[in-house]
Amino acid sequence: MLKLLAFFLLLLALAFGFAQVADTPGHVLLQWGETEYRVSLLIGLAGFLAGFVALMILWSLLRLIFRLPSLIGLANRMRKREKGQLAVARGLVAVGVGDRRQAERHARDSERLLGNEPLALLLKAQTAQLAGNEKGAELAFKAMLESPDTHGLGLRGLFVEATRRGDGEASRMLAEEAWRSSPDAGWANDAMLRMTAQEGDWRGAIGVVEQGVSRRLIDKAEGRRLRSVLLTAAALETQERNPEEALALAQDALRLAPALVPAAVIVARRLSAQGDTGKAARVLETAWKAGPHPDLAEAHLAARPGDSALDRLKRARTLEKLAPNARESRFILARAAIDAREFAVAREAIEALVLQKATARACLLMAELEDAESGNEGLVRSWLARASRAPRDPAWVAEDSVSDHWKPVSPSGVIGAYRWQEPPQAQDAAIRARIDADRFEVPAPLEIASAEPMAPSTALPPPVMELPTVAPLAEPSPAVATTPAPEAPRPIEEVVQPFIPDDPGPDPDAPKPAKRFRLFG
């Protein structure tokens, strides 16, 4: 609206000006030698403007004529660049779909048309990677280092190639250079963090995390989690040679993550060694509320050295009250009850565990209870057999790795990847199936030349409390050799009785065996 108003005002001003000039008396005199040209003021002004326009047109034509060669060259270059960009676009599409021949053709065209422009070099490098030409990819990425615009991209590509061929030293140098030259490159920060953690340089990794948080490459919550894990790793490394420093590091880790199990255990054990059992118990109970764990339970029971078995049972009941529905509460209560010879309490806790889920740890604990309470060898063997085939209990799991203790870094270098959870059961099932197949495999019958027909074979029954095996050969007749007929394997439910088998137990006058099956320590 304002522009339209300004346009009309300009037209009005021009019209008013021409009207004033037309009404103003006067003339314009142009003398050329002895010839004079006399016109009115308005005609003279119009002629001046027309001459000025003609001169401008003439100057433009002359300038166009003189610039014509350069304009033709510019048009050729623009057309060539357009073709090169089209070749780059088609080449990137070919790389995306995995068409190596088309990608190579477009890469050659883009290199011919665009030279060492960033997109042409990128297409050349990706085409070489698609074709498995590591040397060609490295040459393309090294060419990118010569331009400031593509320096970071070249470092990234060389880092990927060095990582692929397993050159850790070259990968470290490239990541450090990118980390220094490109502070905002997230991949460089992640690579430095992963490498320092895999090397066990916990303090260096903490410095990388802090810089990543300050550069906003890592959010604050993730930064606190990473720092807590790295501080705990440093505490584990120094707890033997410098317990006080380990305590300080673990306390810093707990301030960032109060539920971190290894940090809570380190702090509690050190405080117990200093005689501050009350504070140690509070630290463990805080972590226990967030997530019950057997390491926390063991540290809580051992918080005060010299406690009797009944005192440890009281501590176990305290943990059970804090998390009454947790399986670990029943485990630690059963463990302490067996040590205190409170077998009724232990049996109630273990049977609840077995009815909920009969894992290997629950079956082993039941075997220990039967051994301690009754000494019934049949029940002990039954529970041990069941434990060998029971599902696995929770463990520290990260990616495809299962560990019985916490680790700060996973095999691939991820910090804090280990979680307390049930490990995958499919692998165990496959291994057991393979073992069963080998165990129950029937050997090929022996070929023995004989003119007489083969007598039918007999088989002895398998032992009552053992897994089914291949039956032995019957006593052959003097003239004929016989081959065994395999006994069909019986289900494990027929061999293992979970609670009350028909076995009456051993002779009460016989001495009890000295076997103990313990889950901890």
Short mmCIF file of C-alpha atoms in Angstrom, two decimals:
data_model
loop_
_atom_site.label_atom_id
_atom_site.label_comp_id
_atom_site.label_asym_id
_atom_site.label_seq_id
_atom_site.Cartn_x
_atom_site.Cartn_y
_atom_site.Cartn_z
CA MET A 1 0.00 0.00 0.00
CA LEU A 2 2.76 2.43 0.88
CA LYS A 3 4.65 1.59 -2.30
CA LEU A 4 1.55 2.25 -4.42
CA LEU A 5 1.00 5.57 -2.67
CA ALA A 6 4.63 6.57 -3.23
CA PHE A 7 4.33 5.69 -6.95
CA PHE A 8 1.29 7.93 -7.40
CA LEU A 9 2.99 10.74 -5.51
CA LEU A 10 6.00 10.46 -7.85
CA LEU A 11 3.76 10.62 -10.92
CA LEU A 12 2.01 13.61 -9.46
CA ALA A 13 5.31 15.37 -8.85
CA LEU A 14 6.50 14.71 -12.41
CA ALA A 15 3.25 15.94 -13.90
CA PHE A 16 3.38 19.05 -11.76
CA GLY A 17 6.99 19.67 -12.79
CA PHE A 18 6.24 19.34 -16.51
CA ALA A 19 3.26 21.64 -16.11
CA GLN A 20 5.43 24.24 -14.41
CA VAL A 21 8.09 23.97 -17.10
CA ALA A 22 5.46 24.26 -19.85
CA ASP A 23 3.98 27.40 -18.27
CA THR A 24 7.37 29.00 -17.69
CA PRO A 25 8.36 31.36 -20.51
CA GLY A 26 11.81 30.94 -22.02
CA HIS A 27 13.77 29.13 -24.67
CA VAL A 28 16.91 27.08 -25.20
CA LEU A 29 19.52 28.31 -27.70
CA LEU A 30 22.00 25.91 -29.28
CA GLN A 31 24.63 27.50 -31.56
CA TRP A 32 26.78 25.29 -33.88
CA GLY A 33 29.13 27.54 -35.82
CA GLU A 34 27.02 30.17 -37.49
CA THR A 35 23.88 28.07 -37.14
CA GLU A 36 21.57 28.65 -34.21
CA TYR A 37 18.87 26.39 -32.94
CA ARG A 38 16.24 27.98 -30.76
CA VAL A 39 13.56 25.84 -29.06
CA SER A 40 11.25 26.23 -26.14
CA LEU A 41 12.33 25.24 -22.69
CA LEU A 42 10.07 22.16 -22.60
CA ILE A 43 11.28 20.87 -25.99
CA GLY A 44 14.89 21.49 -25.01
CA LEU A 45 14.48 19.55 -21.76
CA ALA A 46 12.80 16.65 -23.63
CA GLY A 47 15.61 16.61 -26.20
CA PHE A 48 18.21 16.52 -23.43
CA LEU A 49 16.55 13.54 -21.83
CA ALA A 50 16.25 11.74 -25.19
CA GLY A 51 19.92 12.32 -25.90
CA PHE A 52 20.89 11.00 -22.49
CA VAL A 53 18.87 7.82 -23.08
CA ALA A 54 20.41 7.37 -26.52
CA LEU A 55 23.91 7.71 -25.07
CA MET A 56 23.10 5.10 -22.40
CA ILE A 57 21.81 2.68 -25.04
CA LEU A 58 24.89 3.24 -27.17
CA TRP A 59 27.19 2.67 -24.17
CA SER A 60 25.39 -0.55 -23.30
CA LEU A 61 25.72 -1.84 -26.84
CA LEU A 62 29.42 -1.05 -26.97
CA ARG A 63 29.96 -2.66 -23.54
CA LEU A 64 28.06 -5.76 -24.64
CA ILE A 65 30.20 -6.05 -27.77
CA PHE A 66 33.44 -5.79 -25.81
CA ARG A 67 32.24 -8.28 -23.14
CA LEU A 68 30.79 -10.77 -25.56
CA PRO A 69 33.74 -13.27 -25.41
CA SER A 70 33.71 -13.35 -21.62
CA LEU A 71 29.92 -13.72 -21.56
CA ILE A 72 30.15 -16.66 -23.94
CA GLY A 73 32.79 -18.28 -21.68
CA LEU A 74 30.63 -17.63 -18.61
CA ALA A 75 27.65 -19.26 -20.31
CA ASN A 76 29.74 -22.29 -21.17
CA ARG A 77 30.99 -22.55 -17.62
CA MET A 78 27.49 -22.24 -16.23
CA ARG A 79 26.24 -24.94 -18.59
CA LYS A 80 29.19 -27.17 -17.65
CA ARG A 81 28.56 -26.60 -13.95
CA GLU A 82 24.89 -27.41 -14.37
CA LYS A 83 25.79 -30.69 -16.09
CA GLY A 84 28.30 -31.47 -13.33
CA GLN A 85 25.75 -30.84 -10.59
CA LEU A 86 23.27 -33.05 -12.42
CA ALA A 87 25.94 -35.79 -12.63
CA VAL A 88 26.60 -35.43 -8.89
CA ALA A 89 22.90 -35.72 -8.08
CA ARG A 90 22.48 -38.80 -10.24
CA GLY A 91 25.69 -40.32 -8.85
CA LEU A 92 24.56 -39.86 -5.25
CA VAL A 93 21.27 -41.53 -6.12
CA ALA A 94 23.18 -44.42 -7.72
CA VAL A 95 25.32 -44.76 -4.59
CA GLY A 96 22.18 -44.77 -2.47
CA VAL A 97 20.64 -47.65 -4.44
CA GLY A 98 23.98 -49.51 -4.72
CA ASP A 99 24.39 -49.22 -8.52
CA ARG A 100 28.18 -49.27 -8.72
CA ARG A 101 28.53 -48.90 -12.50
CA GLN A 102 26.23 -45.89 -12.73
CA ALA A 103 27.91 -44.33 -9.70
CA GLU A 104 31.36 -44.71 -11.25
CA ARG A 105 30.18 -43.23 -14.56
CA HIS A 106 28.61 -40.21 -12.90
CA ALA A 107 31.65 -39.79 -10.65
CA ARG A 108 33.92 -39.58 -13.71
CA ASP A 109 31.58 -37.09 -15.34
CA SER A 110 31.39 -34.93 -12.22
CA GLU A 111 35.18 -34.97 -11.81
CA ARG A 112 35.61 -33.94 -15.47
CA LEU A 113 33.00 -31.19 -15.25
CA LEU A 114 33.52 -29.88 -11.71
CA GLY A 115 37.12 -30.77 -10.89
CA ASN A 116 37.87 -30.78 -7.15
CA GLU A 117 34.66 -29.22 -5.97
CA PRO A 118 33.38 -30.60 -2.63
CA LEU A 119 30.38 -32.45 -4.05
CA ALA A 120 32.43 -34.07 -6.81
CA LEU A 121 35.05 -35.24 -4.29
CA LEU A 122 32.32 -36.57 -2.01
CA LEU A 123 30.77 -38.55 -4.86
CA LYS A 124 34.17 -39.90 -5.84
CA ALA A 125 34.88 -41.03 -2.26
CA GLN A 126 31.49 -42.68 -1.79
CA THR A 127 31.78 -44.42 -5.14
CA ALA A 128 35.18 -45.79 -4.14
CA GLN A 129 33.72 -47.01 -0.84
CA LEU A 130 30.85 -48.68 -2.70
CA ALA A 131 33.32 -50.44 -4.98
CA GLY A 132 35.55 -51.48 -2.05
CA ASN A 133 38.42 -49.31 -3.32
CA GLU A 134 39.92 -48.18 -0.01
CA LYS A 135 42.90 -46.47 -1.66
CA GLY A 136 40.67 -44.46 -3.99
CA ALA A 137 38.46 -43.38 -1.08
CA GLU A 138 41.48 -42.26 0.94
CA LEU A 139 42.83 -40.24 -1.99
CA ALA A 140 39.48 -38.48 -2.36
CA PHE A 141 39.27 -37.69 1.35
CA LYS A 142 42.87 -36.45 1.41
CA ALA A 143 42.05 -34.11 -1.48
CA MET A 144 39.25 -32.69 0.69
CA LEU A 145 41.79 -31.68 3.35
CA GLU A 146 43.25 -29.04 1.01
CA SER A 147 40.09 -26.91 1.11
CA PRO A 148 38.88 -25.26 4.33
CA ASP A 149 35.28 -25.94 3.30
CA THR A 150 35.82 -29.70 3.09
CA HIS A 151 38.56 -30.17 5.70
CA GLY A 152 36.19 -31.55 8.32
CA LEU A 153 34.55 -33.88 5.82
CA GLY A 154 37.95 -35.21 4.77
CA LEU A 155 38.91 -35.92 8.38
CA ARG A 156 35.63 -37.71 8.94
CA GLY A 157 36.11 -39.90 5.87
CA LEU A 158 39.71 -40.77 6.72
CA PHE A 159 38.62 -41.62 10.27
CA VAL A 160 35.96 -44.01 8.97
CA GLU A 161 38.45 -45.69 6.65
CA ALA A 162 41.04 -46.06 9.42
CA THR A 163 38.41 -47.54 11.72
CA ARG A 164 37.36 -50.04 9.05
CA ARG A 165 40.86 -51.37 8.59
CA GLY A 166 41.47 -51.47 12.36
CA ASP A 167 44.18 -48.80 12.50
CA GLY A 168 43.59 -47.54 16.02
CA GLU A 169 46.54 -45.15 16.07
CA ALA A 170 45.47 -43.39 12.85
CA SER A 171 41.86 -43.24 14.08
CA ARG A 172 42.98 -41.63 17.32
CA MET A 173 45.12 -39.00 15.53
CA LEU A 174 42.33 -38.09 13.10
CA ALA A 175 39.74 -37.86 15.88
CA GLU A 176 42.03 -35.63 17.96
CA GLU A 177 42.70 -33.33 15.00
CA ALA A 178 38.99 -33.06 14.23
CA TRP A 179 38.22 -32.49 17.92
CA ARG A 180 40.67 -29.57 18.01
CA SER A 181 39.89 -28.05 14.61
CA SER A 182 36.11 -28.54 14.64
CA PRO A 183 34.88 -28.06 18.22
CA ASP A 184 31.24 -28.46 17.19
CA ALA A 185 31.71 -31.78 15.37
CA GLY A 186 29.64 -34.30 17.30
CA TRP A 187 31.29 -37.34 15.72
CA ALA A 188 34.73 -36.18 16.86
CA ASN A 189 33.50 -35.71 20.43
CA ASP A 190 31.87 -39.16 20.42
CA ALA A 191 34.99 -40.78 18.95
CA MET A 192 37.28 -39.18 21.52
CA LEU A 193 34.96 -40.19 24.35
CA ARG A 194 34.78 -43.78 23.15
CA MET A 195 38.53 -44.11 22.60
CA THR A 196 39.56 -42.61 25.94
CA ALA A 197 37.06 -44.86 27.73
CA GLN A 198 38.28 -48.00 25.94
CA GLU A 199 41.87 -47.09 26.88
CA GLY A 200 40.88 -46.73 30.55
CA ASP A 201 41.72 -43.01 30.64
CA TRP A 202 38.78 -42.17 32.89
CA ARG A 203 39.89 -38.64 33.76
CA GLY A 204 40.49 -37.83 30.09
CA ALA A 205 37.05 -39.17 29.26
CA ILE A 206 35.51 -36.99 31.99
CA GLY A 207 37.21 -33.97 30.39
CA VAL A 208 35.74 -34.89 26.99
CA VAL A 209 32.27 -35.19 28.55
CA GLU A 210 32.58 -31.80 30.22
CA GLN A 211 33.64 -30.14 26.97
CA GLY A 212 30.81 -31.88 25.14
CA VAL A 213 28.30 -30.52 27.67
CA SER A 214 29.78 -27.01 27.44
CA ARG A 215 29.56 -27.15 23.62
CA ARG A 216 25.99 -28.50 23.86
CA LEU A 217 26.92 -31.68 22.04
CA ILE A 218 25.75 -33.69 25.08
CA ASP A 219 22.68 -32.74 27.08
CA LYS A 220 23.04 -32.13 30.79
CA ALA A 221 21.20 -35.26 31.95
CA GLU A 222 23.31 -37.52 29.73
CA GLY A 223 26.43 -35.67 30.86
CA ARG A 224 25.62 -36.37 34.52
CA ARG A 225 25.06 -40.05 33.77
CA LEU A 226 28.32 -40.38 31.85
CA ARG A 227 30.30 -38.57 34.55
CA SER A 228 28.85 -40.82 37.26
CA VAL A 229 29.86 -43.96 35.33
CA LEU A 230 33.38 -42.64 34.63
CA LEU A 231 33.87 -41.53 38.25
CA THR A 232 32.83 -44.99 39.42
CA ALA A 233 35.27 -46.60 37.01
CA ALA A 234 38.06 -44.38 38.34
CA ALA A 235 37.08 -45.32 41.91
CA LEU A 236 37.21 -49.04 41.10
CA GLU A 237 40.65 -48.58 39.58
CA THR A 238 42.09 -46.70 42.57
CA GLN A 239 40.32 -48.38 45.51
CA GLU A 240 43.23 -50.73 46.28
CA ARG A 241 46.14 -48.30 46.05
CA ASN A 242 44.33 -45.19 47.33
CA PRO A 243 41.11 -46.01 49.24
CA GLU A 244 40.47 -42.41 50.29
CA GLU A 245 40.59 -41.13 46.73
CA ALA A 246 38.33 -43.98 45.65
CA LEU A 247 35.83 -43.00 48.36
CA ALA A 248 35.81 -39.37 47.18
CA LEU A 249 35.33 -40.40 43.55
CA ALA A 250 32.51 -42.82 44.41
CA GLN A 251 30.77 -40.18 46.53
CA ASP A 252 30.92 -37.74 43.61
CA ALA A 253 29.42 -40.45 41.41
CA LEU A 254 26.61 -41.08 43.92
CA ARG A 255 25.75 -37.38 44.01
CA LEU A 256 25.19 -37.57 40.25
CA ALA A 257 23.44 -40.99 40.27
CA PRO A 258 22.30 -42.13 43.75
CA ALA A 259 21.11 -45.52 42.40
CA LEU A 260 24.41 -46.54 40.77
CA VAL A 261 25.10 -49.95 42.36
CA PRO A 262 28.94 -50.19 42.13
CA ALA A 263 29.40 -46.65 43.44
CA ALA A 264 27.09 -47.34 46.40
CA VAL A 265 28.96 -50.56 47.20
CA ILE A 266 32.35 -48.81 47.12
CA VAL A 267 31.14 -46.01 49.41
CA ALA A 268 29.44 -48.41 51.84
CA ARG A 269 32.43 -50.73 52.16
CA ARG A 270 34.81 -47.84 52.73
CA LEU A 271 32.52 -46.25 55.33
CA SER A 272 32.16 -49.63 57.06
CA ALA A 273 35.94 -49.96 57.17
CA GLN A 274 36.06 -46.53 58.83
CA GLY A 275 33.46 -47.64 61.41
CA ASP A 276 30.58 -45.50 60.10
CA THR A 277 28.15 -48.41 59.63
CA GLY A 278 25.04 -46.26 59.98
CA LYS A 279 25.93 -44.03 57.05
CA ALA A 280 27.01 -47.05 55.02
CA ALA A 281 23.62 -48.69 55.63
CA ARG A 282 21.77 -45.51 54.60
CA VAL A 283 23.71 -45.32 51.34
CA LEU A 284 22.91 -48.95 50.53
CA GLU A 285 19.25 -48.63 51.49
CA THR A 286 18.85 -45.58 49.24
CA ALA A 287 20.24 -47.50 46.29
CA TRP A 288 18.19 -50.58 47.26
CA LYS A 289 14.93 -48.61 47.08
CA ALA A 290 15.79 -47.51 43.54
CA GLY A 291 16.67 -51.02 42.39
CA PRO A 292 17.33 -54.12 44.53
CA HIS A 293 20.57 -55.85 43.63
CA PRO A 294 22.48 -58.78 45.20
CA ASP A 295 25.68 -56.72 45.52
CA LEU A 296 23.81 -54.15 47.60
CA ALA A 297 22.34 -56.92 49.76
CA GLU A 298 25.70 -58.56 50.42
CA ALA A 299 27.30 -55.22 51.28
CA HIS A 300 24.40 -54.43 53.62
CA LEU A 301 24.71 -57.76 55.45
CA ALA A 302 28.46 -57.27 55.81
CA ALA A 303 28.23 -53.58 56.79
CA ARG A 304 29.15 -54.35 60.41
CA PRO A 305 31.96 -56.88 60.79
CA GLY A 306 31.48 -59.48 63.49
CA ASP A 307 27.68 -59.62 63.30
CA SER A 308 26.10 -62.97 64.11
CA ALA A 309 23.92 -64.87 61.69
CA LEU A 310 20.81 -63.64 63.50
CA ASP A 311 21.99 -60.02 63.19
CA ARG A 312 22.46 -60.56 59.46
CA LEU A 313 18.95 -61.99 59.27
CA LYS A 314 17.60 -58.83 60.90
CA ARG A 315 19.39 -56.74 58.28
CA ALA A 316 17.89 -58.91 55.56
CA ARG A 317 14.41 -58.33 57.00
CA THR A 318 15.10 -54.58 56.87
CA LEU A 319 15.85 -54.80 53.15
CA GLU A 320 12.75 -56.93 52.61
CA LYS A 321 10.57 -54.23 54.17
CA LEU A 322 12.06 -51.61 51.86
CA ALA A 323 11.21 -53.68 48.74
CA PRO A 324 8.73 -56.40 49.78
CA ASN A 325 7.78 -57.47 46.26
CA ALA A 326 11.29 -57.75 44.82
CA ARG A 327 12.81 -61.17 44.10
CA GLU A 328 16.13 -60.01 45.50
CA SER A 329 14.44 -59.36 48.86
CA ARG A 330 13.39 -63.01 49.03
CA PHE A 331 16.80 -64.17 47.88
CA ILE A 332 18.68 -62.27 50.56
CA LEU A 333 16.14 -63.27 53.23
CA ALA A 334 16.51 -66.95 52.31
CA ARG A 335 20.28 -66.65 52.23
CA ALA A 336 20.45 -65.09 55.70
CA ALA A 337 17.82 -67.50 57.08
CA ILE A 338 19.83 -70.55 55.95
CA ASP A 339 22.95 -69.14 57.63
CA ALA A 340 20.91 -68.51 60.79
CA ARG A 341 19.36 -72.02 60.49
CA GLU A 342 15.87 -70.57 60.33
CA PHE A 343 14.82 -73.16 57.80
CA ALA A 344 11.07 -72.45 57.90
CA VAL A 345 11.67 -68.80 56.96
CA ALA A 346 14.12 -69.81 54.25
CA ARG A 347 11.75 -72.42 52.77
CA GLU A 348 8.87 -69.97 52.64
CA ALA A 349 10.99 -67.42 50.77
CA ILE A 350 12.55 -69.91 48.35
CA GLU A 351 9.29 -71.68 47.53
CA ALA A 352 7.77 -68.31 46.65
CA LEU A 353 10.70 -67.72 44.30
CA VAL A 354 10.42 -71.14 42.68
CA LEU A 355 6.66 -70.86 42.20
CA GLN A 356 7.10 -67.44 40.64
CA LYS A 357 9.99 -68.49 38.35
CA ALA A 358 12.32 -71.43 38.96
CA THR A 359 15.59 -69.84 37.88
CA ALA A 360 19.00 -71.46 38.29
CA ARG A 361 19.82 -69.40 41.38
CA ALA A 362 16.53 -70.32 43.09
CA CYS A 363 17.08 -74.02 42.38
CA LEU A 364 20.63 -73.89 43.75
CA LEU A 365 19.39 -72.13 46.87
CA MET A 366 16.74 -74.82 47.34
CA ALA A 367 19.40 -77.51 46.95
CA GLU A 368 21.45 -75.81 49.66
CA LEU A 369 18.41 -75.61 51.92
CA GLU A 370 17.66 -79.32 51.49
CA ASP A 371 21.29 -80.17 52.20
CA ALA A 372 21.42 -78.01 55.33
CA GLU A 373 18.03 -78.98 56.73
CA SER A 374 17.60 -82.67 55.93
CA GLY A 375 20.71 -83.83 54.13
CA ASN A 376 18.49 -85.65 51.61
CA GLU A 377 20.87 -86.50 48.75
CA GLY A 378 18.00 -87.34 46.42
CA LEU A 379 16.41 -83.91 46.82
CA VAL A 380 19.78 -82.20 46.48
CA ARG A 381 20.54 -84.01 43.23
CA SER A 382 17.05 -83.26 41.95
CA TRP A 383 17.40 -79.53 42.52
CA LEU A 384 20.92 -79.48 41.10
CA ALA A 385 19.66 -81.24 37.97
CA ARG A 386 16.84 -78.77 37.66
CA ALA A 387 19.23 -75.85 38.15
CA SER A 388 21.31 -77.05 35.21
CA ARG A 389 18.33 -76.57 32.90
CA ALA A 390 16.60 -73.62 34.59
CA PRO A 391 16.36 -70.13 33.05
CA ARG A 392 19.20 -67.77 33.77
CA ASP A 393 18.99 -65.16 36.50
CA PRO A 394 19.51 -61.43 35.86
CA ALA A 395 23.07 -60.37 35.12
CA TRP A 396 24.96 -57.39 33.75
CA VAL A 397 24.07 -57.33 30.06
CA ALA A 398 25.32 -54.99 27.32
CA GLU A 399 24.79 -55.65 23.62
CA ASP A 400 25.67 -59.37 23.23
CA SER A 401 27.92 -59.48 26.31
CA VAL A 402 26.88 -60.97 29.68
CA SER A 403 29.06 -60.33 32.72
CA ASP A 404 28.83 -61.41 36.35
CA HIS A 405 30.20 -58.01 37.47
CA TRP A 406 29.61 -54.42 36.42
CA LYS A 407 31.80 -52.88 33.71
CA PRO A 408 31.91 -49.20 32.79
CA VAL A 409 32.39 -49.75 29.04
CA SER A 410 30.82 -52.27 26.68
CA PRO A 411 32.95 -54.25 24.18
CA SER A 412 32.08 -51.73 21.45
CA GLY A 413 33.08 -48.77 23.64
CA VAL A 414 29.66 -47.52 24.82
CA ILE A 415 29.90 -45.96 28.29
CA GLY A 416 27.38 -47.15 30.87
CA ALA A 417 25.85 -49.73 28.55
CA TYR A 418 25.69 -52.57 31.10
CA ARG A 419 22.25 -53.00 32.63
CA TRP A 420 21.05 -55.43 35.31
CA GLN A 421 18.51 -57.51 33.43
CA GLU A 422 17.68 -61.03 32.31
CA PRO A 423 20.19 -62.25 29.73
CA PRO A 424 18.96 -63.70 26.44
CA GLN A 425 17.78 -67.27 26.95
CA ALA A 426 17.76 -68.37 23.31
CA GLN A 427 21.51 -69.00 23.26
CA ASP A 428 21.31 -71.26 26.31
CA ALA A 429 18.43 -73.18 24.78
CA ALA A 430 20.39 -73.80 21.58
CA ILE A 431 23.44 -74.98 23.53
CA ARG A 432 21.35 -77.34 25.65
CA ALA A 433 19.62 -78.75 22.58
CA ARG A 434 23.01 -79.42 21.01
CA ILE A 435 24.25 -81.14 24.19
CA ASP A 436 21.10 -83.25 24.38
CA ALA A 437 21.44 -84.24 20.74
CA ASP A 438 25.02 -85.37 21.32
CA ARG A 439 24.06 -87.13 24.57
CA PHE A 440 21.13 -89.07 23.14
CA GLU A 441 22.69 -89.84 19.77
CA VAL A 442 22.48 -93.60 19.07
CA PRO A 443 25.60 -95.15 17.57
CA ALA A 444 25.31 -97.11 14.32
CA PRO A 445 24.78 -100.86 14.82
CA LEU A 446 27.78 -103.12 14.42
CA GLU A 447 27.83 -105.24 11.28
CA ILE A 448 28.95 -108.75 12.24
CA ALA A 449 28.93 -111.54 9.71
CA SER A 450 26.85 -114.46 10.92
CA ALA A 451 24.84 -117.18 9.27
CA GLU A 452 22.32 -117.25 12.10
CA PRO A 453 19.54 -114.66 12.60
CA MET A 454 20.02 -111.89 15.15
CA ALA A 455 18.39 -112.41 18.51
CA PRO A 456 16.24 -109.64 19.93
CA SER A 457 18.16 -107.32 22.24
CA THR A 458 17.22 -106.31 25.77
CA ALA A 459 17.89 -103.09 27.65
CA LEU A 460 18.49 -102.30 31.28
CA PRO A 461 16.34 -99.53 32.79
CA PRO A 462 18.09 -96.19 33.37
CA PRO A 463 19.05 -95.10 36.91
CA VAL A 464 16.23 -93.49 38.84
CA MET A 465 17.83 -90.10 39.68
CA GLU A 466 20.04 -89.65 36.60
CA LEU A 467 19.28 -88.21 33.21
CA PRO A 468 18.38 -90.89 30.63
CA THR A 469 21.31 -92.43 28.82
CA VAL A 470 21.77 -95.00 26.08
CA ALA A 471 21.05 -98.45 27.49
CA PRO A 472 23.89 -101.03 27.63
CA LEU A 473 23.95 -104.21 25.58
CA ALA A 474 22.31 -107.32 26.91
CA GLU A 475 24.31 -110.46 27.51
CA PRO A 476 24.69 -112.01 24.05
CA SER A 477 24.31 -115.67 23.28
CA PRO A 478 27.50 -117.64 22.55
CA ALA A 479 26.84 -117.77 18.81
CA VAL A 480 25.10 -114.46 18.07
CA ALA A 481 26.21 -110.87 18.67
CA THR A 482 23.44 -108.48 19.60
CA THR A 483 23.03 -104.72 19.23
CA PRO A 484 21.43 -102.43 21.82
CA ALA A 485 18.00 -100.90 21.45
CA PRO A 486 18.16 -97.31 22.70
CA GLU A 487 15.92 -96.33 25.56
CA ALA A 488 13.67 -93.40 24.67
CA PRO A 489 14.68 -90.40 26.81
CA ARG A 490 12.19 -89.59 29.50
CA PRO A 491 11.06 -86.00 30.19
CA ILE A 492 12.94 -84.19 32.92
CA GLU A 493 9.71 -83.78 34.88
CA GLU A 494 9.67 -87.56 35.44
CA VAL A 495 13.23 -87.49 36.75
CA VAL A 496 13.15 -84.33 38.90
CA GLN A 497 10.47 -83.93 41.54
CA PRO A 498 10.35 -80.28 42.57
CA PHE A 499 9.12 -80.49 46.11
CA ILE A 500 8.10 -83.88 47.64
CA PRO A 501 9.58 -86.90 45.88
CA ASP A 502 8.90 -90.49 46.92
CA ASP A 503 12.45 -90.86 48.20
CA PRO A 504 12.15 -91.50 51.97
CA GLY A 505 15.61 -90.01 52.55
CA PRO A 506 18.78 -91.44 53.99
CA ASP A 507 19.15 -93.59 57.02
CA PRO A 508 18.93 -91.28 60.09
CA ASP A 509 21.78 -93.20 61.75
CA ALA A 510 24.11 -92.64 58.81
CA PRO A 511 26.55 -89.71 59.11
CA LYS A 512 25.50 -86.61 57.16
CA PRO A 513 27.71 -85.54 54.26
CA ALA A 514 29.81 -82.43 54.62
CA LYS A 515 28.72 -80.87 51.30
CA ARG A 516 27.62 -77.25 51.11
CA PHE A 517 26.13 -75.52 48.09
CA ARG A 518 26.40 -71.78 48.47
CA LEU A 519 25.24 -69.02 46.18
CA PHE A 520 27.47 -66.23 47.47
CA GLY A 521 31.11 -66.03 48.30
#
